[in-house]
Short mmCIF file of C-alpha atoms in Angstrom, two decimals:
data_model
loop_
_atom_site.label_atom_id
_atom_site.label_comp_id
_atom_site.label_asym_id
_atom_site.label_seq_id
_atom_site.Cartn_x
_atom_site.Cartn_y
_atom_site.Cartn_z
CA UNK O 1 0.13 -0.02 0.07
CA UNK O 2 1.24 3.44 -0.94
CA UNK O 3 2.10 5.84 1.86
CA UNK O 4 -0.61 8.27 0.84
CA UNK O 5 -3.19 5.51 0.99
CA UNK O 6 -1.88 4.51 4.57
CA UNK O 7 -2.25 8.14 5.59
CA UNK O 8 -5.73 8.46 4.22
CA UNK O 9 -6.81 5.19 5.82
CA UNK O 10 -5.43 6.26 9.04
CA UNK O 11 -7.20 9.50 8.91
CA UNK O 12 -10.62 7.84 7.95
CA UNK O 13 -9.93 5.36 10.94
CA UNK O 14 -8.90 8.12 13.37
CA UNK O 15 -11.94 10.44 12.58
CA UNK O 16 -14.40 7.58 12.76
CA UNK O 17 -12.92 6.47 16.28
CA UNK O 18 -13.09 10.05 17.27
CA UNK O 19 -16.65 10.55 16.19
CA UNK O 20 -17.73 7.30 17.89
CA UNK O 21 -15.88 7.81 21.11
CA UNK O 22 -17.06 11.71 21.54
CA UNK O 23 -20.63 10.82 20.66
CA UNK O 24 -20.75 8.53 23.70
CA UNK O 25 -18.51 10.58 26.00
CA UNK O 26 -19.93 12.21 29.12
CA UNK O 27 -19.08 16.02 29.22
CA UNK O 28 -18.92 18.39 32.10
CA UNK O 29 -21.98 20.77 31.10
CA UNK O 30 -21.37 22.74 34.24
CA UNK O 31 -24.75 21.91 35.42
CA UNK O 32 -26.40 23.35 32.29
CA UNK O 33 -28.96 21.31 30.41
CA UNK O 34 -32.04 22.07 28.29
CA UNK O 35 -34.09 21.82 31.41
CA UNK O 36 -32.01 24.73 32.86
CA UNK O 37 -33.77 26.99 30.62
CA UNK O 38 -37.55 27.94 30.26
CA UNK O 39 -39.80 25.71 28.13
CA UNK O 40 -39.55 26.94 24.57
CA UNK O 41 -36.18 28.55 24.88
CA UNK O 42 -34.53 28.22 21.48
CA UNK O 43 -31.03 26.98 20.87
CA UNK O 44 -29.58 27.35 17.47
CA UNK O 45 -26.52 28.22 15.28
CA UNK O 46 -25.98 31.11 13.09
CA UNK O 47 -24.19 31.87 9.71
CA UNK O 48 -24.66 34.36 6.70
CA UNK O 49 -25.05 33.76 3.16
CA UNK O 50 -21.87 35.16 1.75
CA UNK O 51 -19.89 33.25 4.27
CA UNK O 52 -21.27 29.83 3.58
CA UNK O 53 -23.25 29.60 0.46
CA UNK O 54 -20.51 29.89 -2.35
CA UNK O 55 -21.91 29.69 -5.90
CA UNK O 56 -21.50 33.38 -5.89
CA UNK O 57 -22.16 33.98 -9.54
CA UNK O 58 -24.56 31.02 -10.36
CA UNK O 59 -28.28 30.53 -10.80
CA UNK O 60 -29.10 34.20 -11.36
CA UNK O 61 -27.40 35.72 -8.39
CA UNK O 62 -25.96 39.17 -9.13
CA UNK O 63 -22.79 40.42 -7.60
CA UNK O 64 -22.79 42.03 -4.11
CA UNK O 65 -20.37 44.71 -2.67
CA UNK O 66 -18.31 41.86 -1.13
CA UNK O 67 -17.90 40.21 -4.55
CA UNK O 68 -16.21 43.29 -5.80
CA UNK O 69 -14.37 44.09 -2.41
CA UNK O 70 -12.64 40.87 -2.17
CA UNK O 71 -11.00 41.21 -5.79
CA UNK O 72 -8.88 43.92 -4.62
CA UNK O 73 -5.40 42.35 -3.71
CA UNK O 74 -4.53 42.40 -0.10
CA UNK O 75 -7.91 43.15 1.40
CA UNK O 76 -8.46 39.60 2.35
CA UNK O 77 -5.99 37.15 4.13
CA UNK O 78 -4.33 35.07 1.36
CA UNK O 79 -6.57 36.96 -1.15
CA UNK O 80 -9.30 34.24 -0.50
CA UNK O 81 -13.05 35.00 -1.55
CA UNK O 82 -16.31 33.40 -0.81
CA UNK O 83 -16.83 32.13 -4.52
CA UNK O 84 -16.94 28.57 -3.26
CA UNK O 85 -16.69 29.01 0.59
CA UNK O 86 -18.08 25.91 2.08
CA UNK O 87 -20.75 25.32 -0.65
CA UNK O 88 -23.84 25.31 1.64
CA UNK O 89 -25.67 26.02 -1.51
CA UNK O 90 -25.56 22.45 -2.49
CA UNK O 91 -24.90 20.84 0.90
CA UNK O 92 -27.66 22.69 2.94
CA UNK O 93 -29.67 19.42 3.63
CA UNK O 94 -26.41 17.62 5.00
CA UNK O 95 -25.81 20.79 7.22
CA UNK O 96 -29.47 20.77 8.48
CA UNK O 97 -29.03 17.13 9.28
CA UNK O 98 -25.87 17.88 11.25
CA UNK O 99 -27.87 20.63 13.24
CA UNK O 100 -30.52 18.08 14.04
CA UNK O 101 -28.07 15.50 15.00
CA UNK O 102 -26.57 17.95 17.42
CA UNK O 103 -29.94 18.75 19.10
CA UNK O 104 -30.32 22.34 17.91
CA UNK O 105 -33.63 23.80 17.31
CA UNK O 106 -33.12 26.62 14.87
CA UNK O 107 -30.73 28.01 12.17
CA UNK O 108 -30.21 31.63 11.69
CA UNK O 109 -29.17 32.36 8.19
CA UNK O 110 -29.26 35.37 5.84
CA UNK O 111 -30.98 35.80 2.58
CA UNK O 112 -28.72 37.28 -0.10
CA UNK O 113 -30.22 40.30 -1.36
CA UNK O 114 -28.38 40.01 -4.77
CA UNK O 115 -29.67 36.44 -5.07
CA UNK O 116 -33.38 37.29 -4.80
CA UNK O 117 -34.92 38.36 -8.16
CA UNK O 118 -37.72 21.01 7.71
CA UNK O 119 -37.04 20.11 10.70
CA UNK O 120 -35.07 23.21 11.83
CA UNK O 121 -36.83 26.43 12.46
CA UNK O 122 -35.72 29.30 10.24
CA UNK O 123 -34.64 32.55 11.36
CA UNK O 124 -34.02 34.81 8.41
CA UNK O 125 -31.85 37.76 8.30
CA UNK O 126 -32.52 40.19 5.16
CA UNK O 127 -29.11 41.77 5.25
CA UNK O 128 -25.61 40.61 6.25
CA UNK O 129 -23.20 42.97 4.70
CA UNK O 130 -23.92 42.02 1.09
CA UNK O 131 -25.58 44.99 -0.66
CA UNK O 132 -26.20 44.34 -4.38
CA UNK O 133 -23.22 45.88 -6.37
CA UNK O 134 -25.81 47.37 -8.87
CA UNK O 135 -27.26 49.67 -6.14
CA UNK O 136 -23.69 50.80 -4.85
CA UNK O 137 -22.81 51.71 -8.54
CA UNK O 138 -26.22 53.34 -9.33
CA UNK O 139 -26.56 55.67 -6.36
CA UNK O 140 -23.82 54.75 -3.86
CA UNK O 141 -26.07 52.38 -2.02
CA UNK O 142 -26.52 53.21 1.68
CA UNK O 143 -25.28 56.68 1.18
CA UNK O 144 -28.52 57.68 -0.63
CA UNK O 145 -32.04 57.73 0.73
CA UNK O 146 -33.27 55.76 -2.34
CA UNK O 147 -32.01 52.81 -0.54
CA UNK O 148 -34.71 53.00 1.97
CA UNK O 149 -37.43 52.19 -0.40
CA UNK O 150 -35.35 49.82 -2.28
CA UNK O 151 -34.56 47.71 0.79
CA UNK O 152 -38.22 47.88 1.93
CA UNK O 153 -39.27 46.60 -1.55
CA UNK O 154 -36.92 43.71 -1.28
CA UNK O 155 -37.98 42.90 2.29
CA UNK O 156 -41.75 42.97 1.15
CA UNK O 157 -40.79 40.52 -1.65
CA UNK O 158 -39.25 38.17 1.01
CA UNK O 159 -42.28 38.46 3.43
CA UNK O 160 -44.69 37.50 0.67
CA UNK O 161 -42.52 34.82 -0.80
CA UNK O 162 -41.22 33.17 2.44
CA UNK O 163 -43.38 34.42 5.13
CA UNK O 164 -45.71 31.19 5.25
CA UNK O 165 -42.56 29.28 6.42
CA UNK O 166 -40.29 32.05 8.13
CA UNK O 167 -41.79 33.33 11.39
CA UNK O 168 -38.80 35.19 12.62
CA UNK O 169 -37.41 38.07 10.50
CA UNK O 170 -34.36 40.20 11.11
CA UNK O 171 -33.75 43.38 8.86
CA UNK O 172 -29.94 43.92 9.31
CA UNK O 173 -27.08 42.26 10.99
CA UNK O 174 -24.79 44.62 13.06
CA UNK O 175 -25.69 48.01 11.37
CA UNK O 176 -23.08 49.64 13.57
CA UNK O 177 -20.32 47.48 12.13
CA UNK O 178 -21.64 47.98 8.70
CA UNK O 179 -21.68 51.87 8.97
CA UNK O 180 -18.47 52.21 11.21
CA UNK O 181 -16.14 49.84 9.32
CA UNK O 182 -17.66 50.90 5.85
CA UNK O 183 -18.10 54.35 5.94
CA UNK O 184 -15.94 55.68 8.92
CA UNK O 185 -12.81 53.49 8.75
CA UNK O 186 -13.14 52.30 5.03
CA UNK O 187 -12.05 48.58 6.06
CA UNK O 188 -15.12 47.21 4.59
CA UNK O 189 -17.40 48.25 1.72
CA UNK O 190 -19.08 51.76 2.42
CA UNK O 191 -22.35 52.06 4.25
CA UNK O 192 -24.20 54.73 6.37
CA UNK O 193 -25.95 54.39 9.84
CA UNK O 194 -29.04 56.85 9.47
CA UNK O 195 -30.34 55.23 6.30
CA UNK O 196 -29.82 51.88 7.87
CA UNK O 197 -32.10 52.78 10.74
CA UNK O 198 -34.80 54.33 8.32
CA UNK O 199 -34.43 51.21 6.03
CA UNK O 200 -35.14 49.02 8.91
CA UNK O 201 -38.12 51.00 10.13
CA UNK O 202 -39.74 51.14 6.70
CA UNK O 203 -39.30 47.38 6.29
CA UNK O 204 -40.83 46.70 9.72
CA UNK O 205 -43.85 49.11 8.79
CA UNK O 206 -44.51 47.13 5.64
CA UNK O 207 -44.40 43.66 7.51
CA UNK O 208 -46.83 44.82 10.32
CA UNK O 209 -49.32 46.50 7.86
CA UNK O 210 -49.64 43.57 5.58
CA UNK O 211 -48.10 40.35 6.64
CA UNK O 212 -47.66 40.00 10.46
CA UNK O 213 -51.01 39.27 11.32
CA UNK O 214 -51.59 36.88 8.59
CA UNK O 215 -48.36 35.03 8.83
CA UNK O 216 -48.18 35.23 12.65
CA UNK O 217 -44.58 36.19 12.77
CA UNK O 218 -42.27 38.55 14.49
CA UNK O 219 -39.48 40.88 13.30
CA UNK O 220 -36.37 42.62 14.73
CA UNK O 221 -32.87 43.50 14.13
CA UNK O 222 -29.32 42.30 15.20
CA UNK O 223 -27.16 44.55 17.08
CA UNK O 224 -23.54 43.98 18.21
CA UNK O 225 -22.73 44.83 21.82
CA UNK O 226 -19.31 44.73 23.32
CA UNK O 227 -19.45 45.17 26.98
CA UNK O 228 -17.28 48.15 28.22
CA UNK O 229 -16.19 48.03 31.75
CA UNK O 230 -14.61 50.98 33.54
CA UNK O 231 -10.86 50.46 34.09
CA UNK O 232 -11.02 52.14 37.43
CA UNK O 233 -13.91 53.29 39.86
CA UNK O 234 -13.19 56.90 39.05
CA UNK O 235 -16.05 59.06 37.96
CA UNK O 236 -14.09 59.79 34.59
CA UNK O 237 -13.79 56.16 33.68
CA UNK O 238 -17.30 55.45 34.47
CA UNK O 239 -18.42 58.39 32.42
CA UNK O 240 -16.11 57.10 29.44
CA UNK O 241 -17.50 53.48 29.74
CA UNK O 242 -21.03 54.95 29.49
CA UNK O 243 -19.93 57.21 26.53
CA UNK O 244 -18.70 54.08 24.82
CA UNK O 245 -21.96 52.14 25.44
CA UNK O 246 -23.89 55.10 24.00
CA UNK O 247 -21.90 55.18 20.92
CA UNK O 248 -21.92 51.46 20.49
CA UNK O 249 -25.31 49.95 21.13
CA UNK O 250 -27.00 53.11 21.83
CA UNK O 251 -26.34 54.64 18.58
CA UNK O 252 -29.06 52.21 17.13
CA UNK O 253 -31.05 50.87 19.98
CA UNK O 254 -31.81 54.22 21.47
CA UNK O 255 -33.67 55.36 18.31
CA UNK O 256 -35.58 52.06 18.19
CA UNK O 257 -36.69 52.48 21.77
CA UNK O 258 -37.03 56.09 22.37
CA UNK O 259 -37.16 57.64 18.79
CA UNK O 260 -33.88 59.78 19.24
CA UNK O 261 -30.27 59.25 19.50
CA UNK O 262 -28.65 59.25 22.85
CA UNK O 263 -28.16 62.59 24.59
CA UNK O 264 -24.33 61.74 24.86
CA UNK O 265 -24.17 61.61 21.09
CA UNK O 266 -26.45 64.60 20.70
CA UNK O 267 -24.07 66.59 22.91
CA UNK O 268 -20.96 65.62 21.17
CA UNK O 269 -21.62 65.17 17.44
CA UNK O 270 -23.98 68.23 17.50
CA UNK O 271 -25.13 69.34 13.99
CA UNK O 272 -23.20 66.35 12.38
CA UNK O 273 -25.65 63.93 13.83
CA UNK O 274 -28.72 63.50 11.56
CA UNK O 275 -32.20 64.16 12.92
CA UNK O 276 -35.38 62.31 12.59
CA UNK O 277 -38.52 64.12 11.38
CA UNK O 278 -41.61 63.72 13.52
CA UNK O 279 -43.03 61.10 11.16
CA UNK O 280 -39.84 59.03 11.11
CA UNK O 281 -39.73 59.21 15.02
CA UNK O 282 -43.19 57.45 14.81
CA UNK O 283 -42.01 54.95 12.39
CA UNK O 284 -38.59 54.27 14.01
CA UNK O 285 -39.73 54.08 17.74
CA UNK O 286 -40.61 50.61 18.92
CA UNK O 287 -39.89 49.13 15.51
CA UNK O 288 -38.85 45.65 16.62
CA UNK O 289 -40.86 42.62 18.32
CA UNK O 290 -37.68 40.88 19.27
CA UNK O 291 -34.13 42.33 19.90
CA UNK O 292 -31.29 40.12 18.77
CA UNK O 293 -27.86 40.96 20.62
CA UNK O 294 -24.76 39.65 19.17
CA UNK O 295 -22.11 39.43 21.98
CA UNK O 296 -18.54 37.95 21.96
CA UNK O 297 -16.16 40.09 24.29
CA UNK O 298 -15.52 42.81 26.71
CA UNK O 299 -12.97 45.56 27.03
CA UNK O 300 -11.86 48.03 29.78
CA UNK O 301 -12.36 51.69 28.93
CA UNK O 302 -10.80 54.69 30.50
CA UNK O 303 -10.90 58.40 30.21
CA UNK O 304 -7.88 59.64 28.19
CA UNK O 305 -7.72 63.10 29.60
CA UNK O 306 -7.05 64.52 26.19
CA UNK O 307 -8.89 67.28 24.23
CA UNK O 308 -11.09 65.96 21.38
CA UNK O 309 -9.22 65.46 18.23
CA UNK O 310 -9.62 67.91 15.36
CA UNK O 311 -10.34 65.16 13.08
CA UNK O 312 -14.07 64.43 13.03
CA UNK O 313 -15.05 60.80 13.02
CA UNK O 314 -16.75 57.94 14.88
CA UNK O 315 -13.96 56.86 16.99
CA UNK O 316 -12.67 60.43 17.65
CA UNK O 317 -16.08 61.28 18.93
CA UNK O 318 -16.03 58.48 21.58
CA UNK O 319 -12.59 60.02 22.86
CA UNK O 320 -12.10 56.86 25.16
CA UNK O 321 -9.07 54.82 25.75
CA UNK O 322 -9.21 50.93 25.38
CA UNK O 323 -7.45 48.48 27.76
CA UNK O 324 -7.17 44.87 27.58
CA UNK O 325 -5.54 44.37 31.20
CA UNK O 326 -5.83 45.77 34.52
CA UNK O 327 -2.98 45.89 37.02
CA UNK O 328 -1.13 43.41 34.80
CA UNK O 329 -3.94 40.89 34.69
CA UNK O 330 -5.39 40.28 31.25
CA UNK O 331 -9.20 40.82 30.86
CA UNK O 332 -9.47 37.33 29.49
CA UNK O 333 -7.84 34.81 27.33
CA UNK O 334 -7.44 36.02 23.78
CA UNK O 335 -8.89 33.80 21.01
CA UNK O 336 -7.40 33.89 17.47
CA UNK O 337 -9.01 37.10 16.48
CA UNK O 338 -7.17 39.97 18.02
CA UNK O 339 -10.22 41.63 19.13
CA UNK O 340 -11.85 38.60 20.84
CA UNK O 341 -11.19 38.20 24.61
CA UNK O 342 -12.87 35.48 26.56
CA UNK O 343 -14.88 37.53 29.40
CA UNK O 344 -17.79 35.41 30.56
CA UNK O 345 -19.00 38.01 33.05
CA UNK O 346 -19.35 40.52 30.19
CA UNK O 347 -22.42 38.38 29.00
CA UNK O 348 -24.20 38.85 32.18
CA UNK O 349 -23.47 42.68 32.30
CA UNK O 350 -24.36 43.18 28.72
CA UNK O 351 -27.66 41.53 28.93
CA UNK O 352 -28.51 42.97 32.20
CA UNK O 353 -27.61 46.55 30.89
CA UNK O 354 -29.94 46.15 27.75
CA UNK O 355 -32.72 44.89 30.03
CA UNK O 356 -32.52 47.66 32.64
CA UNK O 357 -31.90 50.60 30.12
CA UNK O 358 -34.14 49.63 27.39
CA UNK O 359 -37.32 48.48 29.09
CA UNK O 360 -36.84 44.70 29.39
CA UNK O 361 -37.06 43.77 25.63
CA UNK O 362 -37.52 40.33 24.31
CA UNK O 363 -33.91 39.41 23.78
CA UNK O 364 -32.18 36.56 21.56
CA UNK O 365 -28.48 36.25 22.18
CA UNK O 366 -28.05 35.90 18.44
CA UNK O 367 -24.18 35.34 18.02
CA UNK O 368 -21.66 34.12 20.55
CA UNK O 369 -18.51 32.12 19.88
CA UNK O 370 -14.78 32.13 19.67
CA UNK O 371 -12.17 31.25 16.87
CA UNK O 372 -9.15 29.07 16.53
CA UNK O 373 -6.40 29.64 13.99
CA UNK O 374 -6.85 28.22 10.71
CA UNK O 375 -3.55 26.48 10.71
CA UNK O 376 -4.16 23.99 13.47
CA UNK O 377 -3.68 20.35 12.53
CA UNK O 378 -6.79 18.34 11.97
CA UNK O 379 -6.68 16.62 15.50
CA UNK O 380 -5.96 19.90 17.05
CA UNK O 381 -8.98 21.49 15.46
CA UNK O 382 -11.24 18.68 16.36
CA UNK O 383 -10.19 18.65 20.12
CA UNK O 384 -11.36 22.15 20.76
CA UNK O 385 -11.52 22.15 24.42
CA UNK O 386 -11.09 26.06 24.64
CA UNK O 387 -14.41 26.30 22.67
CA UNK O 388 -16.14 23.91 25.07
CA UNK O 389 -15.00 26.13 28.08
CA UNK O 390 -15.86 29.26 26.22
CA UNK O 391 -19.52 28.17 25.59
CA UNK O 392 -19.96 26.56 29.09
CA UNK O 393 -18.87 29.75 30.81
CA UNK O 394 -20.90 32.17 28.68
CA UNK O 395 -24.08 30.18 28.88
CA UNK O 396 -23.86 30.13 32.71
CA UNK O 397 -23.57 33.88 32.72
CA UNK O 398 -26.41 34.12 30.34
CA UNK O 399 -28.57 31.85 32.72
CA UNK O 400 -27.45 34.05 35.59
CA UNK O 401 -28.77 37.18 33.79
CA UNK O 402 -32.10 35.41 33.04
CA UNK O 403 -32.30 34.30 36.74
CA UNK O 404 -31.92 37.94 37.69
CA UNK O 405 -34.99 38.90 35.28
CA UNK O 406 -33.54 39.35 31.94
CA UNK O 407 -36.13 38.19 29.15
CA UNK O 408 -33.95 36.04 26.89
CA UNK O 409 -35.78 33.62 24.83
CA UNK O 410 -33.07 32.12 22.58
CA UNK O 411 -29.24 31.47 22.14
CA UNK O 412 -27.37 31.08 18.77
CA UNK O 413 -23.97 29.81 18.61
CA UNK O 414 -21.49 31.39 15.98
CA UNK O 415 -21.00 29.27 13.96
CA UNK O 416 -22.33 26.04 13.05
CA UNK O 417 -19.51 25.62 10.41
CA UNK O 418 -15.98 26.88 9.66
CA UNK O 419 -16.49 29.41 6.94
CA UNK O 420 -15.23 32.47 5.01
CA UNK O 421 -14.67 34.86 7.96
CA UNK O 422 -14.56 38.23 6.05
CA UNK O 423 -11.21 39.94 6.16
CA UNK O 424 -9.60 36.90 7.85
CA UNK O 425 -10.62 34.64 4.86
CA UNK O 426 -10.13 30.98 5.88
CA UNK O 427 -7.38 31.80 8.56
CA UNK O 428 -9.92 31.76 11.28
CA UNK O 429 -12.16 28.95 12.33
CA UNK O 430 -15.42 29.68 14.50
CA UNK O 431 -17.21 26.56 13.57
CA UNK O 432 -18.54 23.78 15.89
CA UNK O 433 -17.88 21.56 12.78
CA UNK O 434 -14.51 21.37 11.03
CA UNK O 435 -14.84 21.97 7.21
CA UNK O 436 -11.89 20.55 5.19
CA UNK O 437 -11.50 23.21 2.51
CA UNK O 438 -10.09 20.71 -0.03
CA UNK O 439 -12.95 18.43 -0.34
CA UNK O 440 -15.45 20.37 1.90
CA UNK O 441 -16.25 17.31 4.19
CA UNK O 442 -17.62 18.09 7.65
CA UNK O 443 -16.41 16.81 10.86
CA UNK O 444 -18.15 17.51 14.25
CA UNK O 445 -15.64 18.92 16.75
CA UNK O 446 -15.62 18.23 20.54
CA UNK O 447 -17.63 21.29 21.15
CA UNK O 448 -20.35 20.08 18.75
CA UNK O 449 -20.72 16.86 20.84
CA UNK O 450 -20.77 19.01 24.04
CA UNK O 451 -23.72 20.82 22.68
CA UNK O 452 -25.29 17.65 21.69
CA UNK O 453 -25.28 16.34 25.20
CA UNK O 454 -26.23 19.60 26.74
CA UNK O 455 -29.21 19.90 24.57
CA UNK O 456 -30.48 16.45 24.90
CA UNK O 457 -34.20 16.03 25.84
CA UNK O 458 -34.53 13.93 28.86
CA UNK O 459 -37.81 12.45 27.71
CA UNK O 460 -36.41 11.66 24.26
#
């Protein structure tokens, strides 16, 4: 037998042995179980169209702004693209079977705007960074008010076409990131926040007027939220941390709850901050049934004691200092991504803050997870004990927030599969399931089997 054949046979034997052994293994769930959470609480996994589908230019799909963006050399690690990604376009049935095998209830995915024109509950997101390139070229996309009506028309088409099966709709994923990294920093394709809020509100209006009662569904939005902890107990650092929260989640959630931007932003940004008309206030305020919060990490914040910059911009308006350790002690273990520190107590504080400050909304914790480097060996990738510890500790803090009164009705792990991770390409792996990018075969990791055990129903 040739060496290559021996290697392949050994790999098959090893992975089969791994799967069989870990599917029977008893895991430490930290006293967590499905019964720890209220009846009807949803556990799911999440992904987005461009990151997992592949088939980027097939079957009538037009190009998105990401299809154009990734073609610029040096933008993406190793100049990778999502042209093939992990080919969920063809393998979705296999992936749904995986989710069911792992005892998940729901799958949060996004519908690719540029592509438009059973057993797992669908949670559909209408926009996950992938604006049709045609709109960007026609009128600069989200920089023009025309996008408000165009997005609402697209949303209406989706409600009409898929609303008999989709009962949970989300308009935008992380509009703050879309605006800040696209328009302010120029790291991602360009976008603009005020038009995102108005586009969301117009889509919600159309859904509520014509489809919601008939289809018995609900609608909301995904907002990202890093917890900002004051570095010291000083009044200045506490003010700085609150300023960061207002410029982060408050930028979008404050208008959606109260119909106006946070007072902190009004005071600092002044005339540069757009204003809502009276009719827009009525449309924007209370424009969600469920609030989806994406939470991964936490940072320390301090008052830099320096005058505001002469350069105007999002980060300059914050005028805060970021720290990742206090008295020489790191805030948490860092995952592969430079921005991602494992800080479980931040989950409790973030959820509790949203609950108390914004009227105890119905919250779904819609993204949570950590990544490993893409260059780990196959066995190292499968034995992801750090990810197991991450999920166990974060879920315990989420449960603690719920016990203290937070109205949380669901939790989604990011992500079910290793996929195209935006600027990091395939050098970052967030998945519960390992994907071999050579043949696209799927292999559940240790963390997948941890969830499988934790989510088992006692009466099954």
